[in-house]
Amino acid sequence: MGSIISSCVESLPPLVDFFPPTPEAYAVLLNGFQYFPVFTLIQWLLSFYPAGKKSMNSCLNFPGRVGWVIMELVAPINFLFVLWKLPQTLDIASLPLINKLVGSLYVIHYANRAVISPLFAAPSMSPIHALVVFAAVIFNWVNSSCIASWVVGYNVSTIGYKTDGGIPSSPQGGSGSGYLPYLGLVLFFTGMIGNIYSDRTLFRLRREEADRRAAKEDLDQNKNDSNNGQSTNKYFKVYVIPPCQGVFRSILYPNYAFEWIEWLGFILVGTAIFPARLPSAISSSPSYSTPPFRLAPWLVPAAVLAEKFNVPLSLPGLLFLVNEISTMLPNARWGRKWYVERFGEKAVGGRGAAVPWCSWL
C-alpha cells in the first residue's frame, strides 16, 4: 500500500505547478475533485457540523463572521490570482467576451457571499469550528483554481467522450448552442436573486424575533428594577422557523435550491466557452501535457448531452454544482431534523429540506 501511495504522489506535477495550475495540474485537480461526492456520503450518516445552528463551544472556534469571510473569500481571491498570473502563457486580454462574462458572474456571486452577506446583511453569525473553515478553504481553493483555469481556456480530454464541443476555427472561440447561454443568464440571475431574497427574509425574521425578546426582557428588567450592565448581541443564536408561505411554502432551505439554480445557469452560460488554442511552444512541452481521464459515472449523462448539442462540457461548473448539492443536501436534511426537534413537526408543516414536500430531503 505504501509503495502504491508513493507512486501516485511521485506521478503528480510539482507543487509549484498548482500556483497557478498548469494544464497538467488542472487535469489532476479536476480528476480528484470529481470524486468529492464520495466523501460527502458520511454526511448522510453523521449530523456533526459545528457551524451555524449546530455550532458548539470549542477552543477551536472562529468568530462567525471572521471564519465565514476567511473560508469564502478564498474563492474570488484565488480566482483573480490565477487570472492575473496565467497571462504569462495565455493572453487574457484577447479572451472572448463570454469568458470574461463567466468570470464576472463568479466574482459577483462571491462579492455577495463572502462580503456583503456576512458583514452587512446577517444580524449575527454563530461560531464556526476550525475543521469547517479548513475544509471550506480547501474546497474553495480547488474549485476556484479549476474554474479560473477553464475560463482562460484550459481543456482536459476525457476518455470516451468529446468534451470540447468541436473547437471552432476562430481563435476567439464560438458561442455554443445559440439559446443555452441566454437561458443560463436568466437562470443564474433568477437563482441569485432568489438566494439573496431567501437569506434576507431569514435575517429579517431573526431580527424581528430578537427585537421582540429584547423588548420583553427590558420590560421584565424595569419591573424588577435590575440591570447588570452587561452588553451582548441580542441577535446571537436567535433562530426562528420561517412561516409556510412564499419561497418557504414547500421547503425550509430555498436559499440552497436557488443557489443550485444559479450554478445550473452558470453551467449553461459556460457552454459558450471553447478551449483556447495554446501557443505551440506551450502545447508541445511535456510539462504542459494534459492527459485524458475517465469521467465519474454520475457525470457521464452531462457529457452525453454536451456531445448531442455539440457544445463544450462546462466541467468545472458542473463539478461545482454536483459537489455543492452532494454536501448541502445532507446538511439541509439534518437542518430539517433540527427544526422538527426545536419547533415541532406541526411548525415544519410537512415541508421538505430542499426538495418540495419531501420530508426526508
Short mmCIF file of C-alpha atoms in Angstrom, two decimals:
data_model
loop_
_atom_site.label_atom_id
_atom_site.label_comp_id
_atom_site.label_asym_id
_atom_site.label_seq_id
_atom_site.Cartn_x
_atom_site.Cartn_y
_atom_site.Cartn_z
CA MET A 1 0.00 0.00 0.00
CA GLY A 2 2.85 2.38 0.89
CA SER A 3 4.51 1.83 -2.48
CA ILE A 4 1.23 2.49 -4.31
CA ILE A 5 0.70 5.77 -2.48
CA SER A 6 4.33 6.75 -3.07
CA SER A 7 3.99 6.00 -6.77
CA CYS A 8 0.83 8.10 -7.03
CA VAL A 9 2.48 11.04 -5.26
CA GLU A 10 5.55 10.84 -7.48
CA SER A 11 3.37 10.93 -10.60
CA LEU A 12 1.82 14.26 -9.57
CA PRO A 13 3.11 17.53 -11.01
CA PRO A 14 5.46 19.58 -8.78
CA LEU A 15 3.66 21.62 -6.13
CA VAL A 16 4.66 24.88 -7.80
CA ASP A 17 2.67 23.81 -10.89
CA PHE A 18 -0.56 24.32 -8.92
CA PHE A 19 0.11 28.05 -8.23
CA PRO A 20 -1.30 28.83 -10.73
CA PRO A 21 -2.22 25.49 -12.30
CA THR A 22 -0.54 24.28 -15.44
CA PRO A 23 -2.80 22.28 -17.80
CA GLU A 24 -1.44 19.06 -16.28
CA ALA A 25 -2.10 20.25 -12.72
CA TYR A 26 -5.56 21.39 -13.83
CA ALA A 27 -6.30 17.86 -15.03
CA VAL A 28 -5.15 16.45 -11.68
CA LEU A 29 -7.41 18.84 -9.76
CA LEU A 30 -10.43 18.02 -11.90
CA ASN A 31 -9.79 14.30 -11.75
CA GLY A 32 -9.68 14.34 -7.96
CA PHE A 33 -12.44 16.92 -7.45
CA GLN A 34 -14.98 14.86 -9.41
CA TYR A 35 -14.94 12.24 -6.64
CA PHE A 36 -15.74 14.71 -3.87
CA PRO A 37 -19.35 13.37 -3.60
CA VAL A 38 -17.95 10.04 -2.37
CA PHE A 39 -16.53 11.73 0.71
CA THR A 40 -19.81 13.53 1.44
CA LEU A 41 -21.63 10.21 1.91
CA ILE A 42 -20.55 10.35 5.56
CA GLN A 43 -22.70 13.48 5.97
CA TRP A 44 -25.81 11.36 5.48
CA LEU A 45 -24.79 9.28 8.49
CA LEU A 46 -23.39 11.91 10.87
CA SER A 47 -25.11 15.12 11.89
CA PHE A 48 -21.81 16.62 13.07
CA TYR A 49 -21.44 20.06 11.54
CA PRO A 50 -20.08 22.54 14.10
CA ALA A 51 -21.27 25.75 12.46
CA GLY A 52 -24.45 27.79 12.18
CA LYS A 53 -27.42 26.40 14.10
CA LYS A 54 -25.40 23.38 15.19
CA SER A 55 -22.29 25.22 16.36
CA MET A 56 -20.79 24.19 19.69
CA ASN A 57 -18.48 25.62 22.30
CA SER A 58 -14.86 24.87 21.41
CA CYS A 59 -11.47 26.49 21.79
CA LEU A 60 -11.02 25.83 18.05
CA ASN A 61 -13.94 28.03 17.04
CA PHE A 62 -13.55 31.06 14.80
CA PRO A 63 -15.87 34.03 15.40
CA GLY A 64 -18.72 33.53 12.94
CA ARG A 65 -18.12 36.47 10.63
CA VAL A 66 -14.34 36.03 10.66
CA GLY A 67 -14.49 32.32 9.88
CA TRP A 68 -17.07 32.80 7.12
CA VAL A 69 -15.14 35.59 5.39
CA ILE A 70 -11.89 33.61 5.56
CA MET A 71 -13.30 30.44 4.05
CA GLU A 72 -15.41 32.14 1.36
CA LEU A 73 -13.05 34.95 0.34
CA VAL A 74 -10.50 32.34 -0.71
CA ALA A 75 -12.61 31.66 -3.81
CA PRO A 76 -12.62 35.08 -5.52
CA ILE A 77 -9.08 35.94 -4.38
CA ASN A 78 -7.59 32.74 -5.79
CA PHE A 79 -9.74 33.05 -8.92
CA LEU A 80 -8.39 36.53 -9.62
CA PHE A 81 -4.86 35.41 -8.73
CA VAL A 82 -4.98 32.64 -11.34
CA LEU A 83 -6.33 35.03 -13.98
CA TRP A 84 -3.60 37.53 -13.10
CA LYS A 85 -0.75 35.01 -13.26
CA LEU A 86 -1.77 32.91 -16.26
CA PRO A 87 -1.37 35.69 -18.84
CA GLN A 88 2.35 34.80 -18.68
CA THR A 89 1.37 31.97 -21.02
CA LEU A 90 -2.12 32.95 -22.21
CA ASP A 91 -3.09 36.46 -23.27
CA ILE A 92 -6.13 37.10 -21.11
CA ALA A 93 -6.83 40.42 -22.83
CA SER A 94 -7.63 38.52 -26.02
CA LEU A 95 -10.07 36.12 -24.36
CA PRO A 96 -13.58 36.11 -25.85
CA LEU A 97 -16.17 38.28 -24.15
CA ILE A 98 -18.10 35.22 -22.99
CA ASN A 99 -15.08 34.01 -20.99
CA LYS A 100 -14.86 37.36 -19.26
CA LEU A 101 -18.62 37.29 -18.61
CA VAL A 102 -18.43 33.86 -16.97
CA GLY A 103 -15.56 35.06 -14.79
CA SER A 104 -17.55 38.15 -13.81
CA LEU A 105 -20.55 36.03 -12.78
CA TYR A 106 -18.33 34.01 -10.47
CA VAL A 107 -16.90 37.14 -8.81
CA ILE A 108 -20.35 38.75 -8.49
CA HIS A 109 -21.64 35.70 -6.64
CA TYR A 110 -18.80 35.78 -4.15
CA ALA A 111 -18.98 39.54 -3.66
CA ASN A 112 -22.36 38.87 -2.04
CA ARG A 113 -21.49 35.55 -0.39
CA ALA A 114 -18.10 36.45 1.06
CA VAL A 115 -18.50 40.16 1.87
CA ILE A 116 -21.97 41.70 1.67
CA SER A 117 -23.98 38.91 3.29
CA PRO A 118 -21.77 38.15 6.34
CA LEU A 119 -20.55 41.69 7.04
CA PHE A 120 -23.54 43.85 6.18
CA ALA A 121 -26.70 41.72 5.96
CA ALA A 122 -26.57 38.96 8.60
CA PRO A 123 -27.65 40.12 12.07
CA SER A 124 -25.14 37.70 13.65
CA MET A 125 -23.23 34.55 12.83
CA SER A 126 -22.61 31.61 15.15
CA PRO A 127 -19.02 30.45 15.75
CA ILE A 128 -17.51 28.18 13.10
CA HIS A 129 -15.21 25.32 14.04
CA ALA A 130 -11.70 25.34 12.57
CA LEU A 131 -12.39 22.00 10.85
CA VAL A 132 -15.25 23.54 8.88
CA VAL A 133 -13.17 26.59 7.97
CA PHE A 134 -10.22 24.46 6.87
CA ALA A 135 -12.37 22.11 4.77
CA ALA A 136 -14.15 25.05 3.11
CA VAL A 137 -10.84 26.78 2.33
CA ILE A 138 -9.53 23.66 0.57
CA PHE A 139 -12.82 23.19 -1.32
CA ASN A 140 -12.92 26.81 -2.47
CA TRP A 141 -9.26 26.84 -3.48
CA VAL A 142 -9.61 23.72 -5.64
CA ASN A 143 -12.90 24.90 -7.12
CA SER A 144 -11.69 28.43 -7.93
CA SER A 145 -8.45 27.06 -9.44
CA CYS A 146 -10.45 24.78 -11.74
CA ILE A 147 -12.94 27.46 -12.79
CA ALA A 148 -10.25 30.09 -13.42
CA SER A 149 -8.18 27.65 -15.50
CA TRP A 150 -11.28 26.80 -17.51
CA VAL A 151 -12.12 30.48 -18.06
CA VAL A 152 -8.69 31.21 -19.53
CA GLY A 153 -9.10 28.34 -21.97
CA TYR A 154 -7.56 25.20 -20.50
CA ASN A 155 -9.02 21.96 -21.75
CA VAL A 156 -8.92 18.39 -20.49
CA SER A 157 -9.75 15.43 -22.69
CA THR A 158 -11.96 12.73 -21.24
CA ILE A 159 -11.81 9.09 -22.25
CA GLY A 160 -14.74 8.05 -24.40
CA TYR A 161 -16.42 11.45 -24.72
CA LYS A 162 -15.82 14.53 -26.82
CA THR A 163 -15.99 17.43 -24.40
CA ASP A 164 -14.52 20.38 -26.33
CA GLY A 165 -17.64 20.91 -28.44
CA GLY A 166 -15.60 20.91 -31.63
CA ILE A 167 -13.14 23.79 -31.34
CA PRO A 168 -14.20 26.41 -33.91
CA SER A 169 -11.82 27.82 -36.47
CA SER A 170 -11.97 31.28 -34.95
CA PRO A 171 -9.29 31.84 -32.32
CA GLN A 172 -11.84 33.87 -30.42
CA GLY A 173 -13.93 30.74 -29.86
CA GLY A 174 -17.60 30.20 -30.54
CA SER A 175 -20.89 30.96 -28.92
CA GLY A 176 -22.11 27.48 -28.08
CA SER A 177 -25.62 26.31 -28.85
CA GLY A 178 -27.43 29.58 -29.56
CA TYR A 179 -30.00 29.77 -26.79
CA LEU A 180 -28.20 27.93 -23.96
CA PRO A 181 -26.01 30.83 -22.74
CA TYR A 182 -29.02 33.18 -22.71
CA LEU A 183 -31.10 30.67 -20.81
CA GLY A 184 -28.15 30.27 -18.46
CA LEU A 185 -28.03 34.01 -17.75
CA VAL A 186 -31.73 34.02 -16.89
CA LEU A 187 -31.31 31.05 -14.56
CA PHE A 188 -28.17 32.49 -12.96
CA PHE A 189 -29.74 35.80 -12.00
CA THR A 190 -33.06 34.18 -11.06
CA GLY A 191 -31.18 31.86 -8.72
CA MET A 192 -29.00 34.62 -7.32
CA ILE A 193 -31.95 36.94 -6.65
CA GLY A 194 -33.93 34.08 -5.07
CA ASN A 195 -30.96 33.09 -2.92
CA ILE A 196 -30.44 36.63 -1.68
CA TYR A 197 -34.16 37.13 -1.06
CA SER A 198 -34.37 33.88 0.94
CA ASP A 199 -31.37 34.80 3.08
CA ARG A 200 -32.58 38.34 3.70
CA THR A 201 -36.03 37.06 4.67
CA LEU A 202 -34.47 34.78 7.28
CA PHE A 203 -32.31 37.63 8.54
CA ARG A 204 -35.39 39.87 8.86
CA LEU A 205 -37.32 37.19 10.77
CA ARG A 206 -34.39 36.71 13.16
CA ARG A 207 -34.13 40.44 13.78
CA GLU A 208 -37.86 40.73 14.48
CA GLU A 209 -37.75 37.81 16.92
CA ALA A 210 -34.66 39.18 18.66
CA ASP A 211 -36.25 42.62 18.97
CA ARG A 212 -39.39 41.04 20.45
CA ARG A 213 -37.37 39.11 23.03
CA ALA A 214 -35.26 42.16 23.87
CA ALA A 215 -38.36 44.29 24.41
CA LYS A 216 -39.79 41.64 26.73
CA GLU A 217 -36.53 41.39 28.68
CA ASP A 218 -36.37 45.18 29.04
CA LEU A 219 -39.91 45.19 30.37
CA ASP A 220 -39.07 42.46 32.87
CA GLN A 221 -35.94 44.31 33.98
CA ASN A 222 -37.88 47.51 34.51
CA LYS A 223 -40.39 45.63 36.63
CA ASN A 224 -37.58 44.15 38.72
CA ASP A 225 -35.56 47.40 38.63
CA SER A 226 -32.44 45.41 37.87
CA ASN A 227 -29.74 45.91 35.28
CA ASN A 228 -26.44 44.08 35.42
CA GLY A 229 -24.91 46.41 32.84
CA GLN A 230 -23.85 43.59 30.53
CA SER A 231 -23.86 44.28 26.80
CA THR A 232 -24.48 41.39 24.42
CA ASN A 233 -25.52 40.93 20.81
CA LYS A 234 -29.26 40.44 21.07
CA TYR A 235 -29.31 38.64 17.71
CA PHE A 236 -26.78 35.97 18.73
CA LYS A 237 -28.17 32.42 18.46
CA VAL A 238 -31.69 33.67 17.78
CA TYR A 239 -33.28 31.31 15.27
CA VAL A 240 -36.84 31.09 14.00
CA ILE A 241 -38.71 28.74 11.71
CA PRO A 242 -39.92 30.63 8.63
CA PRO A 243 -43.69 30.66 8.13
CA CYS A 244 -45.11 28.33 5.50
CA GLN A 245 -45.53 30.95 2.80
CA GLY A 246 -43.75 32.46 -0.18
CA VAL A 247 -40.44 30.78 -1.07
CA PHE A 248 -40.70 28.85 2.21
CA ARG A 249 -44.08 27.33 1.39
CA SER A 250 -42.76 23.90 0.41
CA ILE A 251 -39.11 23.85 1.57
CA LEU A 252 -37.13 25.10 4.56
CA TYR A 253 -33.95 25.89 2.61
CA PRO A 254 -34.98 27.79 -0.55
CA ASN A 255 -31.64 29.61 -0.38
CA TYR A 256 -29.97 26.26 -1.15
CA ALA A 257 -32.33 25.43 -4.02
CA PHE A 258 -31.94 28.88 -5.56
CA GLU A 259 -28.15 28.63 -5.36
CA TRP A 260 -28.29 25.34 -7.26
CA ILE A 261 -30.42 27.05 -9.94
CA GLU A 262 -27.83 29.83 -10.04
CA TRP A 263 -24.97 27.41 -10.74
CA LEU A 264 -27.03 25.48 -13.27
CA GLY A 265 -27.33 28.76 -15.15
CA PHE A 266 -23.59 29.26 -14.78
CA ILE A 267 -23.01 25.88 -16.44
CA LEU A 268 -25.26 26.77 -19.38
CA VAL A 269 -23.54 30.12 -19.89
CA GLY A 270 -20.27 28.20 -19.86
CA THR A 271 -21.33 26.12 -22.88
CA ALA A 272 -20.19 29.11 -24.94
CA ILE A 273 -16.59 28.77 -23.69
CA PHE A 274 -14.36 26.90 -26.11
CA PRO A 275 -10.84 25.77 -25.15
CA ALA A 276 -8.15 28.24 -26.16
CA ARG A 277 -5.52 27.41 -28.73
CA LEU A 278 -2.32 27.15 -26.70
CA PRO A 279 0.81 28.54 -28.34
CA SER A 280 2.83 25.80 -29.97
CA ALA A 281 5.75 26.37 -27.62
CA ILE A 282 3.43 25.52 -24.74
CA SER A 283 1.31 22.76 -26.23
CA SER A 284 4.38 20.83 -27.37
CA SER A 285 6.04 21.00 -23.99
CA PRO A 286 5.75 17.76 -21.95
CA SER A 287 5.34 19.76 -18.73
CA TYR A 288 2.11 21.21 -20.11
CA SER A 289 0.66 17.96 -21.39
CA THR A 290 -2.91 17.29 -20.30
CA PRO A 291 -3.54 13.56 -20.14
CA PRO A 292 -7.16 12.44 -20.61
CA PHE A 293 -9.02 10.96 -17.69
CA ARG A 294 -12.19 8.94 -17.20
CA LEU A 295 -15.30 10.77 -16.02
CA ALA A 296 -17.00 9.62 -12.82
CA PRO A 297 -20.21 7.68 -13.66
CA TRP A 298 -22.52 10.41 -12.33
CA LEU A 299 -21.01 12.94 -14.80
CA VAL A 300 -21.46 10.80 -17.90
CA PRO A 301 -25.06 11.97 -18.66
CA ALA A 302 -23.83 15.57 -18.86
CA ALA A 303 -21.03 14.54 -21.24
CA VAL A 304 -23.55 12.73 -23.45
CA LEU A 305 -25.77 15.84 -23.58
CA ALA A 306 -22.79 18.05 -24.41
CA GLU A 307 -21.94 15.73 -27.31
CA LYS A 308 -25.54 15.76 -28.51
CA PHE A 309 -25.69 19.56 -28.58
CA ASN A 310 -22.10 19.81 -29.84
CA VAL A 311 -21.15 22.27 -27.09
CA PRO A 312 -18.17 22.21 -24.73
CA LEU A 313 -18.80 20.43 -21.44
CA SER A 314 -18.66 23.04 -18.66
CA LEU A 315 -16.85 20.52 -16.48
CA PRO A 316 -15.59 22.82 -13.68
CA GLY A 317 -19.02 24.43 -13.36
CA LEU A 318 -20.68 21.01 -13.42
CA LEU A 319 -18.35 19.73 -10.70
CA PHE A 320 -19.13 22.77 -8.57
CA LEU A 321 -22.89 22.18 -8.84
CA VAL A 322 -22.68 18.42 -8.22
CA ASN A 323 -20.29 18.87 -5.29
CA GLU A 324 -22.40 21.64 -3.77
CA ILE A 325 -25.56 19.53 -3.91
CA SER A 326 -23.74 16.48 -2.51
CA THR A 327 -22.62 18.39 0.59
CA MET A 328 -25.50 20.86 1.05
CA LEU A 329 -28.40 18.42 0.66
CA PRO A 330 -27.49 16.17 3.62
CA ASN A 331 -26.75 19.28 5.68
CA ALA A 332 -30.22 20.61 4.83
CA ARG A 333 -31.71 17.25 5.76
CA TRP A 334 -30.10 17.40 9.22
CA GLY A 335 -31.21 21.02 9.44
CA ARG A 336 -34.81 19.95 8.89
CA LYS A 337 -34.44 17.44 11.72
CA TRP A 338 -33.14 20.29 13.90
CA TYR A 339 -36.22 22.37 13.05
CA VAL A 340 -38.51 19.47 13.98
CA GLU A 341 -36.73 18.95 17.31
CA ARG A 342 -36.73 22.67 18.09
CA PHE A 343 -40.16 23.78 16.84
CA GLY A 344 -42.12 20.56 16.28
CA GLU A 345 -43.40 18.74 13.21
CA LYS A 346 -46.53 20.88 13.12
CA ALA A 347 -44.48 24.05 12.65
CA VAL A 348 -42.44 22.36 9.90
CA GLY A 349 -45.73 21.55 8.23
CA GLY A 350 -44.61 18.65 6.07
CA ARG A 351 -42.14 20.82 4.19
CA GLY A 352 -39.02 19.28 2.71
CA ALA A 353 -35.49 20.44 3.42
CA ALA A 354 -34.60 21.46 -0.14
CA VAL A 355 -36.98 19.27 -2.19
CA PRO A 356 -40.63 20.43 -2.10
CA TRP A 357 -42.85 18.43 0.28
CA CYS A 358 -40.26 15.67 0.64
CA SER A 359 -39.85 15.08 4.36
CA TRP A 360 -36.56 13.19 4.01
CA LEU A 361 -34.91 15.62 1.55
#
